[in-house]
Amino acid sequence: MKPTSLVGAAPGQEEKALMELAASRPMRTVAALTTVGALALTPIAIAPPELHASTISATRVSTQAVQLTDAWYDLLNDTLLNVGVLGELFLGGNNTWPLPNPTIPLAPIATQLVLNPLIYTVQLLTGQGAKIPAEIATHLSQLADVITLVVTQVPPIIFEQIQAPFVAVAQALQSITTSGNLLLGLIEAPAVFLDYALNSQYGLLGGAGPVAISLVIRNLVAKAIETPLPVVVLPFKKASGAASASKALTPKATAVTAPSGTASSARSKPKSPSSASASAKKPAAKAGSARNGVGSSKR
């Protein structure tokens, strides 16, 4: 039997065992390298895509992306629409709350405060000063109506405007909780908050928001103190009208003062040659008869 260990072996056998161990080391190294290379070159089997659970979440992401796009689009669209309405109100193009004409949209109340004294001065110079007290009374009455409207209707609107940001926060939180994807819900929440805080009825840019109510009150005050422009007739226009009227009446007056019979009698008709010769012969005949008479008397 061959010894199972190197302890207690003869010197010749010990040397033989050491040589066998030395010869087997390169073989083991080659075998290990071969195994590693085979493992490295072995193709990796990939499971089909339909077996992955991540495809389900990918489908949900694409659906949520459409909702996110709609939320931000609503924010942009509503903001542009409200800005257009506010611009029309600022320029006085709104038929419900117009501005006086003429005026300066940047400061319509100041414009009327400057125009009214000028209009009163023109009315005094043109003999229309009696209208001024009635116009001032109308201004005061209309201003009282505007103040009453502001005191009675604006405070409840201001209360709703104060609540608008808090309602916008609640809307944003609700959009997060109802979203199917938490990450997309967090991204969509700012759009929901801004859309409600800016473009709701009592939002910053809404129809009953702070900007719109301020512009409405401004337009109402400017319209209340508006004074209509006086009608001024320039003197040279009257003179030219009188001259043209006299020119138009002159031919008619000459036609009336000159009768047709007198005009025809005053005209001298030219005599024909025959009548002229006949009239010339008559004095000659008279002269001849006169000579005959004289001669006969001498005889």
mmCIF file of N, CA and C in Angstrom, residues 258-270:
data_model
loop_
_atom_site.group_PDB
_atom_site.id
_atom_site.type_symbol
_atom_site.label_atom_id
_atom_site.label_comp_id
_atom_site.label_asym_id
_atom_site.label_seq_id
_atom_site.Cartn_x
_atom_site.Cartn_y
_atom_site.Cartn_z
ATOM 1 N N ALA A 258 -86.328 143.921 -60.421
ATOM 2 C CA ALA A 258 -86.313 144.323 -61.834
ATOM 3 C C ALA A 258 -87.470 143.675 -62.538
ATOM 4 N N PRO A 259 -88.617 144.420 -62.792
ATOM 5 C CA PRO A 259 -89.768 143.812 -63.502
ATOM 6 C C PRO A 259 -89.421 143.550 -64.944
ATOM 7 N N SER A 260 -90.141 142.578 -65.466
ATOM 8 C CA SER A 260 -89.851 142.167 -66.845
ATOM 9 C C SER A 260 -90.296 143.227 -67.848
ATOM 10 N N GLY A 261 -91.412 143.933 -67.547
ATOM 11 C CA GLY A 261 -91.891 144.945 -68.509
ATOM 12 C C GLY A 261 -90.962 146.121 -68.635
ATOM 13 N N THR A 262 -90.455 146.610 -67.488
ATOM 14 C CA THR A 262 -89.541 147.740 -67.510
ATOM 15 C C THR A 262 -88.257 147.412 -68.229
ATOM 16 N N ALA A 263 -87.767 146.238 -67.981
ATOM 17 C CA ALA A 263 -86.527 145.836 -68.641
ATOM 18 C C ALA A 263 -86.718 145.767 -70.142
ATOM 19 N N SER A 264 -87.870 145.287 -70.609
ATOM 20 C CA SER A 264 -88.082 145.164 -72.047
ATOM 21 C C SER A 264 -88.271 146.533 -72.682
ATOM 22 N N SER A 265 -88.900 147.469 -71.916
ATOM 23 C CA SER A 265 -89.089 148.796 -72.487
ATOM 24 C C SER A 265 -87.790 149.569 -72.552
ATOM 25 N N ALA A 266 -86.902 149.295 -71.618
ATOM 26 C CA ALA A 266 -85.631 150.019 -71.611
ATOM 27 C C ALA A 266 -84.697 149.572 -72.701
ATOM 28 N N ARG A 267 -84.966 148.452 -73.254
ATOM 29 C CA ARG A 267 -84.091 147.953 -74.296
ATOM 30 C C ARG A 267 -84.399 148.686 -75.614
ATOM 31 N N SER A 268 -83.394 149.014 -76.378
ATOM 32 C CA SER A 268 -83.557 149.694 -77.684
ATOM 33 C C SER A 268 -83.380 148.693 -78.779
ATOM 34 N N LYS A 269 -84.407 148.630 -79.635
ATOM 35 C CA LYS A 269 -84.354 147.670 -80.727
ATOM 36 C C LYS A 269 -83.671 148.315 -81.922
ATOM 37 N N PRO A 270 -82.802 147.676 -82.605
ATOM 38 C CA PRO A 270 -82.140 148.252 -83.799
ATOM 39 C C PRO A 270 -83.128 148.400 -84.953
#
